[in-house]
Coordinates of C-alpha atoms (C1' of nucleotides) in Angstrom, one line a residue:
Chain Y
M1 CA 34.4 -28.1 -48.3
L2 CA 33.9 -29.7 -45.2
H3 CA 36.7 -29.8 -42.0
C4 CA 36.1 -31.4 -39.2
L5 CA 37.6 -30.4 -36.2
A6 CA 39.2 -32.2 -33.9
V7 CA 38.7 -31.6 -30.1
L8 CA 41.6 -30.4 -28.7
S9 CA 41.8 -29.1 -25.2
S10 CA 38.5 -31.0 -23.7
P11 CA 37.6 -34.3 -25.3
N12 CA 34.5 -34.0 -22.5
T13 CA 33.3 -30.8 -23.2
L14 CA 33.7 -30.4 -26.3
S15 CA 32.4 -32.1 -29.5
C16 CA 32.8 -32.2 -32.8
P17 CA 31.2 -29.1 -34.6
K18 CA 31.5 -28.7 -38.5
L19 CA 32.2 -26.3 -40.8
H20 CA 30.5 -26.1 -44.1
E21 CA 31.9 -23.6 -47.2
T22 CA 28.1 -22.4 -49.0
S23 CA 28.4 -21.7 -52.7
N24 CA 29.2 -17.8 -52.0
G25 CA 32.5 -18.6 -49.9
T26 CA 31.0 -17.9 -46.4
T27 CA 32.1 -20.6 -43.9
V28 CA 29.0 -21.6 -41.2
W29 CA 28.2 -24.5 -38.8
T30 CA 26.3 -27.2 -40.5
S31 CA 26.7 -29.6 -37.6
Y32 CA 27.3 -29.2 -34.1
D33 CA 25.9 -30.0 -30.7
K34 CA 23.9 -27.4 -28.7
S35 CA 25.1 -29.0 -25.5
S36 CA 28.4 -28.3 -26.2
L37 CA 30.7 -26.1 -24.9
L38 CA 31.1 -24.0 -27.7
Y39 CA 27.4 -22.9 -27.3
N40 CA 27.2 -23.0 -23.4
F41 CA 30.0 -21.7 -22.3
N42 CA 29.5 -20.3 -18.7
S43 CA 31.9 -18.1 -17.1
P44 CA 34.3 -15.8 -19.0
S45 CA 37.5 -18.6 -18.5
E46 CA 35.3 -20.8 -20.3
L47 CA 34.7 -19.0 -23.3
K48 CA 38.4 -18.0 -23.7
Q49 CA 38.9 -22.0 -24.1
V50 CA 36.0 -21.1 -26.7
Q51 CA 38.2 -18.3 -28.2
A52 CA 41.3 -20.4 -28.4
L53 CA 39.9 -23.0 -30.0
L54 CA 38.5 -21.0 -32.9
I55 CA 41.8 -19.0 -33.3
K56 CA 43.5 -22.8 -33.6
T57 CA 40.8 -24.0 -36.3
S58 CA 40.8 -20.7 -37.7
T59 CA 37.2 -20.1 -37.4
P60 CA 35.5 -16.5 -37.2
L61 CA 34.7 -14.9 -33.7
S62 CA 31.0 -14.7 -35.8
V63 CA 30.0 -17.7 -34.7
L64 CA 30.1 -17.1 -30.7
P65 CA 26.8 -16.8 -29.4
L66 CA 27.0 -12.9 -28.6
S67 CA 24.4 -12.4 -26.9
R68 CA 25.3 -15.2 -24.6
V69 CA 29.1 -13.3 -24.8
A70 CA 27.3 -10.2 -23.2
S71 CA 25.0 -11.9 -20.1
V72 CA 29.1 -14.2 -19.1
C73 CA 30.5 -11.0 -18.5
A74 CA 28.2 -8.5 -17.6
F75 CA 29.2 -8.8 -14.3
S76 CA 33.3 -9.3 -13.9
S77 CA 36.3 -7.6 -14.9
S78 CA 35.9 -9.4 -17.9
F79 CA 33.2 -6.6 -19.3
P80 CA 36.0 -4.6 -21.7
H81 CA 36.3 -8.1 -23.3
A82 CA 33.2 -8.7 -24.2
Q83 CA 33.3 -5.2 -25.5
K84 CA 36.2 -6.2 -27.5
I85 CA 34.9 -9.5 -28.9
F86 CA 31.4 -6.8 -30.1
H87 CA 34.0 -4.8 -31.6
C88 CA 36.1 -7.6 -33.7
V89 CA 33.0 -8.9 -35.5
N90 CA 31.9 -5.4 -36.2
K91 CA 28.4 -5.7 -33.9
P92 CA 26.6 -2.6 -32.8
E93 CA 28.1 -2.9 -28.9
V94 CA 25.2 -1.6 -27.8
T95 CA 22.4 -3.5 -29.6
V96 CA 24.2 -6.4 -27.7
W97 CA 23.9 -5.3 -24.7
N98 CA 20.3 -4.0 -25.0
G99 CA 18.9 -8.0 -25.3
C100 CA 20.9 -8.6 -22.5
L101 CA 19.0 -5.7 -20.5
R102 CA 16.1 -7.3 -22.1
S103 CA 16.0 -10.2 -20.7
F104 CA 16.8 -9.5 -17.4
A105 CA 14.6 -6.9 -17.4
E106 CA 11.9 -9.9 -17.7
S107 CA 13.6 -12.1 -16.1
S108 CA 12.6 -13.1 -12.1
S109 CA 15.5 -10.8 -11.0
P110 CA 14.7 -7.3 -13.0
F111 CA 17.1 -5.5 -10.7
D112 CA 20.5 -8.1 -12.6
A113 CA 18.9 -5.2 -15.9
I114 CA 19.7 -2.3 -13.6
L115 CA 23.3 -3.2 -12.3
L116 CA 24.2 -4.2 -15.8
F117 CA 23.1 -0.7 -16.9
C118 CA 25.2 1.0 -14.2
Q119 CA 27.8 -1.3 -16.0
L120 CA 27.1 0.3 -19.3
R121 CA 27.7 3.6 -17.7
K122 CA 30.6 2.7 -16.0
Y123 CA 32.7 1.3 -19.1
D124 CA 31.4 4.9 -21.2
V125 CA 28.6 2.5 -22.9
L126 CA 26.6 5.3 -25.1
P127 CA 22.8 3.8 -24.2
D128 CA 20.3 4.6 -26.7
S129 CA 16.7 4.6 -26.4
F130 CA 15.8 1.0 -26.0
T131 CA 18.3 1.0 -23.7
C132 CA 16.3 3.2 -21.6
S133 CA 12.9 1.6 -22.4
Y134 CA 14.2 -1.4 -20.9
V135 CA 16.3 -0.3 -17.4
L136 CA 13.0 2.0 -16.9
K137 CA 11.1 -2.0 -17.4
A138 CA 13.1 -3.2 -14.2
C139 CA 12.4 0.0 -12.6
V140 CA 8.5 0.2 -12.8
Q141 CA 8.6 -4.1 -12.1
L142 CA 10.2 -3.7 -9.1
L143 CA 8.4 -0.8 -8.0
D144 CA 12.4 1.8 -7.7
L145 CA 11.4 5.2 -7.5
L146 CA 15.2 5.8 -6.8
H147 CA 16.9 4.4 -9.8
G148 CA 14.1 5.8 -11.6
R149 CA 15.1 8.9 -11.2
N150 CA 18.7 8.7 -12.2
V151 CA 18.0 7.2 -15.1
H152 CA 15.1 10.2 -16.0
D153 CA 17.9 12.4 -15.1
Y154 CA 20.2 10.7 -17.4
M155 CA 17.7 10.6 -19.7
E156 CA 17.2 14.9 -19.9
K157 CA 21.2 14.7 -20.2
L158 CA 21.4 12.5 -23.7
G159 CA 18.3 14.2 -25.3
F160 CA 15.6 11.9 -24.8
Q161 CA 12.8 14.4 -24.0
S162 CA 10.8 14.0 -26.9
N163 CA 10.6 10.4 -26.9
L164 CA 7.4 9.5 -26.3
F165 CA 7.6 6.2 -25.6
L166 CA 10.0 6.8 -23.0
Q167 CA 8.0 10.4 -21.1
N168 CA 5.1 7.5 -21.0
M169 CA 7.1 5.0 -19.1
I170 CA 8.5 7.4 -17.1
V171 CA 4.5 9.2 -16.4
H172 CA 3.8 5.1 -15.9
L173 CA 6.9 4.5 -13.6
Y174 CA 6.0 8.0 -11.1
A175 CA 2.6 7.1 -10.7
S176 CA 3.0 3.0 -10.4
C177 CA 5.5 3.9 -7.4
G178 CA 3.0 6.0 -5.7
K179 CA 4.1 9.7 -7.2
I180 CA 0.8 10.1 -9.1
G181 CA 1.1 13.9 -8.5
D182 CA 5.1 13.8 -10.3
A183 CA 3.1 11.7 -13.3
K184 CA 0.5 14.2 -13.8
L185 CA 2.9 17.7 -13.3
L186 CA 4.6 15.7 -16.7
F187 CA 2.1 14.8 -18.0
D188 CA 0.3 18.7 -18.2
K189 CA 4.0 19.6 -18.9
M190 CA 4.1 17.0 -22.4
H191 CA 4.4 18.5 -25.1
Q192 CA 3.2 15.3 -27.4
R193 CA 0.8 12.9 -25.6
D194 CA -0.7 10.0 -27.4
V195 CA -3.4 7.1 -26.2
V196 CA -1.2 5.5 -24.0
T197 CA -0.4 8.9 -22.2
W198 CA -4.0 9.6 -21.5
N199 CA -4.5 5.7 -20.6
I200 CA -1.7 5.6 -18.2
M201 CA -2.9 8.1 -16.2
I202 CA -7.1 7.4 -16.2
T203 CA -5.3 3.5 -14.9
Q204 CA -3.1 4.7 -12.4
F205 CA -5.9 7.2 -10.7
A206 CA -8.1 4.8 -10.7
K207 CA -6.1 2.3 -9.0
R208 CA -5.5 4.7 -6.4
G209 CA -9.3 5.0 -5.7
D210 CA -9.3 8.7 -7.3
I211 CA -11.9 7.3 -10.0
N212 CA -13.2 11.1 -10.4
A213 CA -9.8 11.9 -11.6
A214 CA -9.6 8.8 -14.1
S215 CA -13.2 9.9 -15.0
Q216 CA -12.2 13.4 -15.8
L217 CA -9.5 12.6 -18.3
F218 CA -11.1 10.0 -19.5
K219 CA -14.3 12.9 -20.7
Q220 CA -11.6 15.0 -22.3
M221 CA -8.9 12.8 -24.3
P222 CA -9.4 13.4 -28.0
E223 CA -9.4 9.7 -29.3
R224 CA -10.2 6.8 -27.1
S225 CA -9.4 2.8 -28.0
V226 CA -10.5 -0.1 -26.6
R227 CA -8.2 0.1 -24.3
S228 CA -9.2 3.6 -23.0
W229 CA -13.0 2.3 -22.1
T230 CA -11.7 -1.3 -20.8
A231 CA -9.4 1.3 -17.9
M232 CA -12.1 3.4 -17.2
V233 CA -14.6 -0.4 -16.8
A234 CA -12.5 -2.2 -14.7
G235 CA -11.5 1.6 -12.9
F236 CA -15.2 1.6 -11.6
V237 CA -15.4 -1.6 -11.1
Q238 CA -12.1 -1.4 -8.5
C239 CA -13.7 1.8 -6.8
G240 CA -16.7 0.4 -6.0
K241 CA -19.3 1.2 -8.7
P242 CA -20.0 -1.5 -10.7
K243 CA -23.5 -0.3 -11.9
E244 CA -21.4 2.6 -13.3
A245 CA -19.5 0.0 -14.8
I246 CA -21.7 -1.6 -16.9
E247 CA -23.1 1.3 -17.6
L248 CA -20.4 2.9 -19.6
F249 CA -19.2 -0.7 -21.3
M250 CA -22.8 -0.5 -22.5
E251 CA -21.7 3.2 -23.8
M252 CA -18.6 1.2 -25.5
E253 CA -20.6 -1.1 -27.3
G254 CA -23.6 1.3 -28.2
A255 CA -20.4 3.2 -29.8
G256 CA -19.5 -0.3 -31.6
L257 CA -16.8 -1.4 -30.5
R258 CA -16.0 -4.8 -29.2
A259 CA -14.7 -5.9 -25.9
N260 CA -11.5 -7.8 -25.5
Q261 CA -10.5 -10.2 -23.4
V262 CA -9.4 -8.0 -20.5
T263 CA -12.6 -5.9 -21.1
V264 CA -14.5 -9.2 -20.4
V265 CA -12.6 -9.6 -17.4
A266 CA -13.6 -6.0 -16.5
V267 CA -17.1 -6.3 -17.3
L268 CA -17.8 -9.9 -15.6
A269 CA -16.1 -8.2 -12.6
A270 CA -19.0 -5.8 -12.2
C271 CA -21.7 -8.4 -13.3
A272 CA -20.6 -10.7 -10.0
D273 CA -21.1 -7.5 -7.9
I274 CA -24.5 -6.5 -8.3
G275 CA -25.5 -9.9 -9.5
A276 CA -26.2 -9.5 -12.9
L277 CA -26.8 -13.1 -14.5
D278 CA -28.0 -11.5 -17.6
L279 CA -25.5 -9.5 -18.3
G280 CA -22.8 -12.2 -17.1
R281 CA -24.2 -15.1 -19.5
R282 CA -24.4 -13.0 -22.7
I283 CA -20.7 -12.0 -21.7
H284 CA -19.8 -15.4 -21.4
E285 CA -21.5 -16.3 -24.6
Y286 CA -19.6 -13.6 -26.5
S287 CA -16.4 -14.7 -24.7
N288 CA -16.7 -18.2 -25.9
R289 CA -17.6 -16.7 -29.3
S290 CA -14.6 -14.3 -29.6
G291 CA -12.5 -17.5 -28.8
Y292 CA -11.6 -17.0 -25.3
Q293 CA -12.7 -20.3 -23.5
R294 CA -8.3 -20.8 -22.7
N295 CA -7.8 -17.6 -21.4
V296 CA -7.0 -18.5 -17.2
R297 CA -8.4 -15.5 -15.7
I298 CA -11.6 -14.7 -18.0
C299 CA -12.7 -19.0 -16.2
N300 CA -11.8 -17.3 -12.8
T301 CA -13.7 -14.5 -13.0
L302 CA -16.9 -16.5 -14.7
I303 CA -16.1 -18.8 -12.1
D304 CA -16.7 -16.0 -9.4
M305 CA -19.1 -14.2 -11.5
Y306 CA -21.6 -17.8 -11.3
I307 CA -20.9 -17.7 -7.7
K308 CA -22.2 -14.9 -7.0
C309 CA -25.2 -14.9 -9.1
G310 CA -26.0 -17.8 -7.2
C311 CA -25.4 -20.4 -9.9
L312 CA -22.8 -22.2 -8.3
E313 CA -23.9 -25.2 -11.0
A314 CA -22.4 -22.9 -14.1
A315 CA -19.7 -21.3 -11.7
R316 CA -18.4 -26.0 -10.9
V317 CA -18.9 -26.5 -15.6
V318 CA -16.4 -23.7 -16.1
F319 CA -14.2 -24.9 -13.7
E320 CA -14.9 -28.4 -14.8
N321 CA -14.1 -27.4 -18.1
M322 CA -10.6 -25.7 -17.7
D323 CA -7.4 -27.5 -18.8
E324 CA -4.9 -25.1 -16.6
R325 CA -6.2 -24.0 -13.1
T326 CA -4.7 -21.3 -11.2
I327 CA -4.6 -20.7 -7.5
V328 CA -7.3 -18.6 -8.1
S329 CA -9.7 -20.7 -9.6
W330 CA -9.2 -23.1 -6.8
S331 CA -10.1 -20.2 -4.3
A332 CA -12.5 -18.9 -6.0
M333 CA -14.2 -22.5 -6.2
I334 CA -14.0 -23.5 -2.3
Q335 CA -15.5 -19.9 -1.5
G336 CA -18.6 -20.6 -3.7
L337 CA -18.8 -23.6 -2.1
A338 CA -18.2 -22.0 2.0
M339 CA -20.8 -18.9 0.3
H340 CA -23.5 -21.4 -0.6
G341 CA -22.9 -24.0 2.5
Q342 CA -21.5 -26.6 1.0
A343 CA -18.5 -26.9 3.2
M344 CA -17.8 -30.8 2.5
E345 CA -17.8 -30.2 -0.9
A346 CA -14.8 -27.3 -0.2
L347 CA -12.8 -29.4 1.9
E348 CA -12.8 -32.1 -0.9
L349 CA -12.1 -30.0 -2.9
F350 CA -9.4 -28.7 -0.9
S351 CA -8.1 -31.8 -1.2
K352 CA -7.9 -32.5 -4.8
M353 CA -5.9 -29.3 -5.0
V354 CA -3.5 -30.5 -2.8
Q355 CA -3.6 -33.9 -4.7
T356 CA -2.7 -32.1 -7.9
G357 CA 0.5 -30.4 -6.7
T358 CA -1.0 -26.8 -6.0
K359 CA -0.2 -24.7 -3.1
P360 CA -3.4 -23.0 -1.5
N361 CA -2.4 -19.4 -0.4
G362 CA -3.6 -16.8 2.1
V363 CA -7.0 -16.3 0.3
T364 CA -7.8 -20.3 -0.3
F365 CA -7.6 -20.5 3.8
I366 CA -10.0 -17.7 4.0
G367 CA -12.0 -19.2 2.1
L368 CA -11.9 -23.0 4.2
L369 CA -12.2 -21.2 7.2
H370 CA -15.5 -19.4 5.6
A371 CA -16.8 -22.7 4.6
C372 CA -15.9 -23.8 8.2
S373 CA -17.5 -21.4 10.1
H374 CA -20.6 -21.1 7.6
M375 CA -21.4 -24.7 8.8
G376 CA -20.1 -24.9 12.3
L377 CA -16.9 -27.2 11.3
V378 CA -15.3 -25.8 14.9
E379 CA -12.2 -28.4 14.5
K380 CA -11.7 -28.9 11.3
G381 CA -11.5 -24.8 11.4
R382 CA -8.8 -24.8 13.7
E383 CA -7.3 -27.4 11.8
F384 CA -6.9 -25.8 8.9
F385 CA -5.5 -22.7 10.9
V386 CA -2.9 -24.5 13.1
S387 CA -1.8 -26.2 9.5
M388 CA -1.7 -23.3 6.9
S389 CA 1.1 -22.1 8.6
R390 CA 2.8 -25.0 10.1
D391 CA 2.2 -27.2 6.5
Y392 CA 2.3 -24.6 4.1
G393 CA 4.6 -21.5 5.8
I394 CA 1.4 -18.9 5.3
A395 CA 1.2 -16.2 8.4
P396 CA -2.3 -15.8 9.4
R397 CA -2.9 -12.0 8.6
I398 CA -6.0 -10.2 10.5
E399 CA -8.4 -11.7 8.2
H400 CA -8.1 -15.4 9.4
Y401 CA -7.9 -14.4 12.7
G402 CA -11.0 -12.7 11.8
C403 CA -12.7 -15.8 10.1
M404 CA -11.7 -17.7 13.5
I405 CA -13.7 -15.3 15.9
D406 CA -17.0 -15.7 13.6
L407 CA -16.0 -19.5 13.6
L408 CA -16.0 -19.9 17.1
S409 CA -18.7 -17.6 18.6
R410 CA -20.9 -18.7 15.5
A411 CA -21.0 -21.7 17.5
G412 CA -21.6 -20.5 20.6
L413 CA -17.9 -20.7 22.2
L414 CA -17.5 -17.3 23.0
E415 CA -15.5 -17.3 25.8
E416 CA -13.2 -19.1 24.0
A417 CA -13.1 -16.4 21.1
R418 CA -12.2 -13.7 23.6
Q419 CA -9.4 -15.1 24.8
F420 CA -8.9 -15.8 21.2
I421 CA -8.7 -12.0 20.4
K422 CA -7.0 -11.6 23.6
N423 CA -3.9 -13.9 22.8
M424 CA -3.9 -13.2 19.1
P425 CA -0.4 -11.4 18.1
L426 CA -1.9 -8.6 16.1
K427 CA -4.2 -5.7 16.7
P428 CA -7.6 -6.8 16.7
N429 CA -9.7 -4.7 14.0
A430 CA -13.5 -3.5 13.6
V431 CA -14.1 -7.2 11.9
V432 CA -12.4 -8.6 14.5
W433 CA -14.8 -7.8 17.4
G434 CA -17.5 -7.3 15.3
A435 CA -17.6 -11.6 14.3
L436 CA -17.7 -11.4 18.2
L437 CA -20.5 -8.9 18.8
G438 CA -22.5 -11.5 16.0
G439 CA -21.8 -14.5 18.4
C440 CA -23.2 -12.5 20.9
R441 CA -26.6 -11.6 18.8
V442 CA -26.9 -16.0 18.3
H443 CA -26.2 -16.9 21.8
N444 CA -28.0 -13.9 23.7
N445 CA -25.0 -12.8 25.4
I446 CA -25.1 -9.3 26.1
E447 CA -22.3 -9.1 29.0
L448 CA -20.1 -9.7 25.9
A449 CA -21.8 -8.1 23.4
E450 CA -21.2 -4.7 25.3
E451 CA -17.9 -5.5 26.0
A452 CA -17.1 -6.1 22.0
I453 CA -19.1 -2.5 21.4
V454 CA -16.9 -0.5 23.8
H455 CA -13.8 -1.6 21.3
L456 CA -16.4 -1.2 17.8
N457 CA -17.0 2.7 19.4
E458 CA -13.2 3.0 18.8
L459 CA -12.6 1.3 15.9
D460 CA -15.3 2.1 13.5
P461 CA -17.8 4.5 15.4
H462 CA -20.2 5.1 11.9
N463 CA -20.6 1.6 11.1
D464 CA -24.7 1.9 11.9
G465 CA -24.5 -2.6 12.0
Y466 CA -22.9 -2.7 15.0
Y467 CA -25.6 -0.8 16.8
V468 CA -28.3 -2.4 15.5
V469 CA -27.0 -5.7 16.5
L470 CA -26.7 -4.4 19.9
S471 CA -30.0 -3.1 20.1
N472 CA -31.4 -6.3 18.8
I473 CA -29.7 -8.1 21.2
Y474 CA -31.7 -5.9 23.9
A475 CA -34.5 -6.0 22.5
N476 CA -34.3 -9.9 21.9
A477 CA -34.1 -9.6 25.9
K478 CA -37.2 -7.0 25.8
K479 CA -34.2 -4.9 27.8
W480 CA -36.1 -2.3 26.0
E481 CA -34.5 0.9 27.8
N482 CA -31.3 -0.1 26.8
A483 CA -32.0 -0.9 23.0
A484 CA -33.2 3.1 23.6
K485 CA -30.0 4.4 24.6
V486 CA -28.4 2.5 22.0
R487 CA -30.9 4.2 19.0
K488 CA -29.9 7.2 21.1
L489 CA -26.2 6.7 20.8
M490 CA -26.5 6.5 16.9
R491 CA -28.7 9.9 16.4
D492 CA -25.6 11.3 18.8
Q493 CA -22.9 10.0 16.6
G494 CA -24.8 10.8 13.6
V495 CA -24.9 7.4 12.6
K496 CA -28.3 6.5 10.3
K497 CA -29.5 2.4 9.7
T498 CA -28.8 1.4 6.4
P499 CA -32.1 0.5 5.1
G500 CA -32.6 -2.6 4.0
Q501 CA -33.1 -3.4 0.7
S502 CA -33.6 -6.3 -2.1
S503 CA -33.8 -6.7 -5.7
I504 CA -34.8 -8.9 -8.4
T505 CA -34.7 -8.9 -11.9
V506 CA -37.4 -9.7 -14.5
A507 CA -36.9 -9.7 -17.8
G508 CA -33.7 -7.6 -17.9
L509 CA -35.1 -4.7 -15.3
V510 CA -33.9 -4.6 -12.1
H511 CA -36.5 -3.9 -9.6
E512 CA -35.6 -2.6 -6.1
F513 CA -37.1 -2.7 -3.0
V514 CA -37.2 -1.0 0.6
A515 CA -39.4 -1.9 3.8
C516 CA -42.9 -0.9 3.2
D517 CA -42.3 0.5 -0.1
E518 CA -45.5 1.8 -1.9
S519 CA -43.2 3.5 -4.5
H520 CA -43.7 0.4 -6.9
P521 CA -45.9 0.8 -9.8
Q522 CA -47.1 -3.4 -9.1
V523 CA -47.5 -2.3 -4.9
K524 CA -51.1 -3.2 -5.0
E525 CA -51.2 -6.2 -6.2
I526 CA -48.0 -7.1 -4.7
Y527 CA -49.9 -6.4 -1.2
A528 CA -52.4 -8.7 -2.0
S529 CA -51.0 -11.8 -3.1
W530 CA -48.9 -11.5 -0.1
E531 CA -52.4 -11.6 1.9
N532 CA -53.2 -14.7 0.4
L533 CA -49.7 -16.2 0.5
L534 CA -50.1 -15.1 4.1
Q535 CA -52.7 -17.3 4.9
Q536 CA -51.7 -20.6 3.4
L537 CA -48.6 -19.7 5.4
R538 CA -50.3 -20.1 8.6
L539 CA -51.8 -22.8 7.4
K540 CA -48.1 -24.4 7.6
G541 CA -47.3 -23.1 10.9
Y542 CA -45.6 -19.5 10.2
V543 CA -45.5 -17.6 13.2
P544 CA -44.2 -13.7 12.4
N545 CA -41.3 -13.6 14.7
T546 CA -41.5 -9.8 15.8
S547 CA -38.6 -10.0 18.2
V548 CA -37.0 -8.5 15.0
V549 CA -38.5 -5.2 15.2
L550 CA -36.4 -3.4 17.2
L551 CA -38.9 -1.0 18.0
D552 CA -40.9 -0.8 21.6
I553 CA -44.3 -1.1 19.7
E554 CA -47.7 -2.9 19.7
E555 CA -47.7 -6.3 18.1
A556 CA -49.8 -5.4 14.9
E557 CA -47.2 -2.7 14.1
K558 CA -44.6 -4.6 14.5
E559 CA -46.5 -7.7 12.3
K560 CA -47.1 -4.8 9.7
I561 CA -43.4 -3.9 9.3
L562 CA -42.2 -7.7 9.8
Y563 CA -44.7 -8.0 6.2
H564 CA -43.1 -5.7 4.2
H565 CA -39.5 -6.1 4.8
S566 CA -37.8 -5.7 1.5
E567 CA -37.2 -9.2 0.7
K568 CA -40.8 -10.7 1.1
L569 CA -41.8 -7.7 -1.7
A570 CA -39.4 -8.7 -3.7
L571 CA -40.2 -12.3 -3.2
V572 CA -43.9 -11.7 -4.0
F573 CA -43.1 -9.7 -7.0
G574 CA -41.2 -12.4 -8.4
I575 CA -43.8 -14.8 -7.7
I576 CA -46.7 -12.9 -9.8
N577 CA -44.3 -11.9 -12.7
T578 CA -42.7 -14.5 -13.0
P579 CA -43.9 -18.1 -14.8
P580 CA -44.8 -20.7 -12.2
G581 CA -41.5 -23.2 -11.3
E582 CA -39.0 -20.8 -12.6
T583 CA -36.4 -19.8 -10.0
I584 CA -36.4 -16.6 -8.1
R585 CA -33.0 -14.7 -7.2
I586 CA -33.4 -12.1 -4.8
M587 CA -30.2 -9.5 -3.5
K588 CA -30.3 -8.5 -0.8
N589 CA -27.6 -5.7 1.2
L590 CA -28.3 -6.9 4.0
R591 CA -28.0 -9.7 6.3
V592 CA -31.9 -11.6 5.4
C593 CA -33.8 -11.4 8.6
E594 CA -35.0 -14.3 11.3
D595 CA -38.6 -14.0 10.5
C596 CA -38.0 -13.7 6.5
H597 CA -35.5 -17.0 6.5
A598 CA -38.7 -18.8 8.1
A599 CA -41.1 -17.8 5.8
F600 CA -39.1 -18.2 2.8
K601 CA -38.3 -21.5 3.8
L602 CA -42.7 -22.5 4.3
I603 CA -43.0 -20.1 0.9
S604 CA -40.8 -22.6 -1.2
D605 CA -42.9 -25.5 -0.1
V606 CA -46.4 -23.3 -0.8
V607 CA -45.5 -22.2 -4.4
N608 CA -43.2 -24.9 -4.9
R609 CA -40.7 -22.4 -6.4
E610 CA -36.5 -22.5 -5.4
I611 CA -35.6 -19.3 -4.2
V612 CA -31.9 -18.2 -4.2
V613 CA -31.2 -15.0 -1.7
R614 CA -27.9 -13.6 -1.4
D615 CA -27.3 -11.6 1.6
R616 CA -24.1 -9.5 2.4
N617 CA -22.4 -12.9 3.5
R618 CA -23.7 -15.7 1.8
F619 CA -26.6 -17.2 -0.3
H620 CA -29.4 -19.4 1.1
C621 CA -30.7 -21.5 -1.3
F622 CA -34.9 -22.4 0.0
K623 CA -36.2 -25.3 -1.9
N624 CA -39.2 -27.4 0.0
G625 CA -39.7 -26.4 2.5
T626 CA -35.6 -25.9 3.4
C627 CA -32.6 -24.0 3.4
S628 CA -29.3 -24.9 1.9
C629 CA -27.6 -23.0 4.9
K630 CA -29.4 -25.6 7.6
D631 CA -30.5 -22.5 9.3
Y632 CA -26.7 -22.2 10.2
W633 CA -25.7 -18.7 9.7
Chain R
dG1 C1' 14.3 -5.4 -30.5
dT2 C1' 10.6 -0.4 -26.8
dA3 C1' 5.2 2.4 -23.7
dG4 C1' -0.9 1.3 -21.3
dG5 C1' -5.2 -3.7 -18.7
dG6 C1' -7.5 -8.2 -16.1
dT7 C1' -8.9 -12.7 -11.9
dT8 C1' -9.9 -15.3 -5.6
dA9 C1' -10.0 -12.1 -0.4
dG10 C1' -10.8 -7.6 2.1

DNA sequence: GTAGGGTTAG
C-alpha cells in the first residue's frame, strides 16, 4: 500500500517522502528527497518540527537519522531530548554518541570530541571502551595531555585497566605529548603487551632522538611485524643514521619480509641522505612492481632521492608523471633545481605552481631563495623575501634570513648583508653569521670576517668549519701569523678540522677516500694515473692553486697535498674502474675545493666524461670543460 | 564501530 504524505507545515522546505509497506509488514521510506528537512535538520528546533510531522503522519521515529540527531543536540540543552529519542527507538544510547565522537575526533576540530565527552559525563551516559578510544584519539590529535590524563583517571574508575587497546592509546598519548618517561613507566608496568605496544615505544623513542633506547626495545621485543622493522628503519633515518637504516632494511629483506609503502619511503629517504643511487633505483622498481606509483609521499621521496643522487632528469620524470602533486612535490623539485644551479627553471616552476592554485609554504621559499643565492639573482631574491609575507602571509623564519644573508654576501654586498643582520627582528644564529663569513671568504674581506667570527665563537664554538674559513681568508692574504693564531685557537678550544672525505660507488661497492689516502688497494694505480692525467691538464693550462692549502709550507709540498685531495683520488679511481663515457658520481662531506673545481672542469673535457659532484651544499655537474654552477658557488 | 608508521627545509 502506498501512502503519500501531505506536506504540512512548510511546503518550501519539506518535500514529499513516500512510505512503502513491505511484504513482512514493516514500513520503510522508498522515495525521498535527500535535501529535505527530514534528513537535513540543522538545529534542535528543526528536529522538533520533523518530529511533529512524523507524529501527524503516524510515521515511526526510527526513520530519523540518529547520528544527525546526536550531532545536532550534542552541545545544546536538547541533549536529554536526543537521549529520549534513542531510548524510544531502542537504540543503545552510547553507541550513537560514539559515532558522533568518532567523527568529531577525526574532524578538523577534534576538541569537539572532548567537549562531547564532558557532556556525556554530565548527563550520566556510561562510556564504553569505544567512547574512551575516540576521545583519546582526539587528545592525541590535539596533544592535549590535560584532558588525556583526565580520561585516563576515569578509565581506571571504569575498570578498563586491562583493555590492551586503550592501554596502548594511553602509552601513545603520553609519549607523543613529550612524557616519554611516563609512557615507559606504564609500558614497564603493563601485564600484557602486544606488538603494537612495542612499536609505539620504538617510534616515540626514535622521534625524540633516543635511537639507542629504540634499538634496545627492537632487539628485546618478542615478535616483530613489518611495521616494527619500518619504525626502526625510519627511526634511524630521523636520527641521522642512514647507513644503519639501510643495513637494517637489508636484514629485514634477508628475513623474508616485504617492504610496505612506509618502509619504501623510509629506505628512499636513507638513499637520498647517503646518495645511494643503485639501491634507490632498485626500491623505485620494487615500488612500481608493488603498485605504489600513485602514493604521493613515495613520489615525493623519489623526487628527493633522485635529486640528492644527482639525477635531476629522473626526478623530473617522477614529478611529471604524478597525477596529483602536493606542496611537498613542488618544493622538493624547486629545491632540487636550485641545488643543481638551474635557478631560472626553479623560478619558472614556481610560477607554474602558483598558476595551478597551489599555495607555497615556508619551505618553498627556502628553495626559491637558495635558487637565487646559488646563481646570484639578488633582485629576484629580494622580491621573494618581500613577497612571502606580503602576498602569502608567511612570516620569514631564521632560515629565510640565513638565505638572504647568503644571497647578499655571495654577491659581494657584504655591508648590506651586515646591515640586514643588524636590522633583523630575530636573534641572528650561527648560520646567519656563517653565511656572512662565507661571503667574506669569496670577496676577501678580513675585517668583516673577524666581526663574524666573534659572534660564531659565541654561538657555535665547536664548529670547525668557521675557523677553517677564517684561516683560509688569512692564508689567502698571506697573513700567516694570523692563520697560525686561528689554528692555535682551534687547538685551545679542542676543535679539530673535519677531514675531507669523498666517496664513489662502483659496482655496488662504496669506496671512500680521505686526503693523501694510501689505504686503498689500488693506491699505486690511482697515483700513477693521476700523474698521467696531470701532464694532460698542464697542456690545457692547468696551474695548481696552492692558496687553498692552509699551511705555511713549501710550494712543492702544497702541490703534493693538493694533488691528493680526496675528491681527486675518488675521481681518478672512478675513471680507472668504469667504462669510458660513463657518468662519474662523487659525494663529498665538505664543500668542493677551488683547485679541484678548476681541475675537474678540465678533466671532464680531457677524459670526455660527465662528472657529478655532490658537496655539502649543492651539485656541480662538470661537462665539456665547464661546470653547471657557472663558477658561482 | 577502537591502537602503532612516511615526504620538501633544518
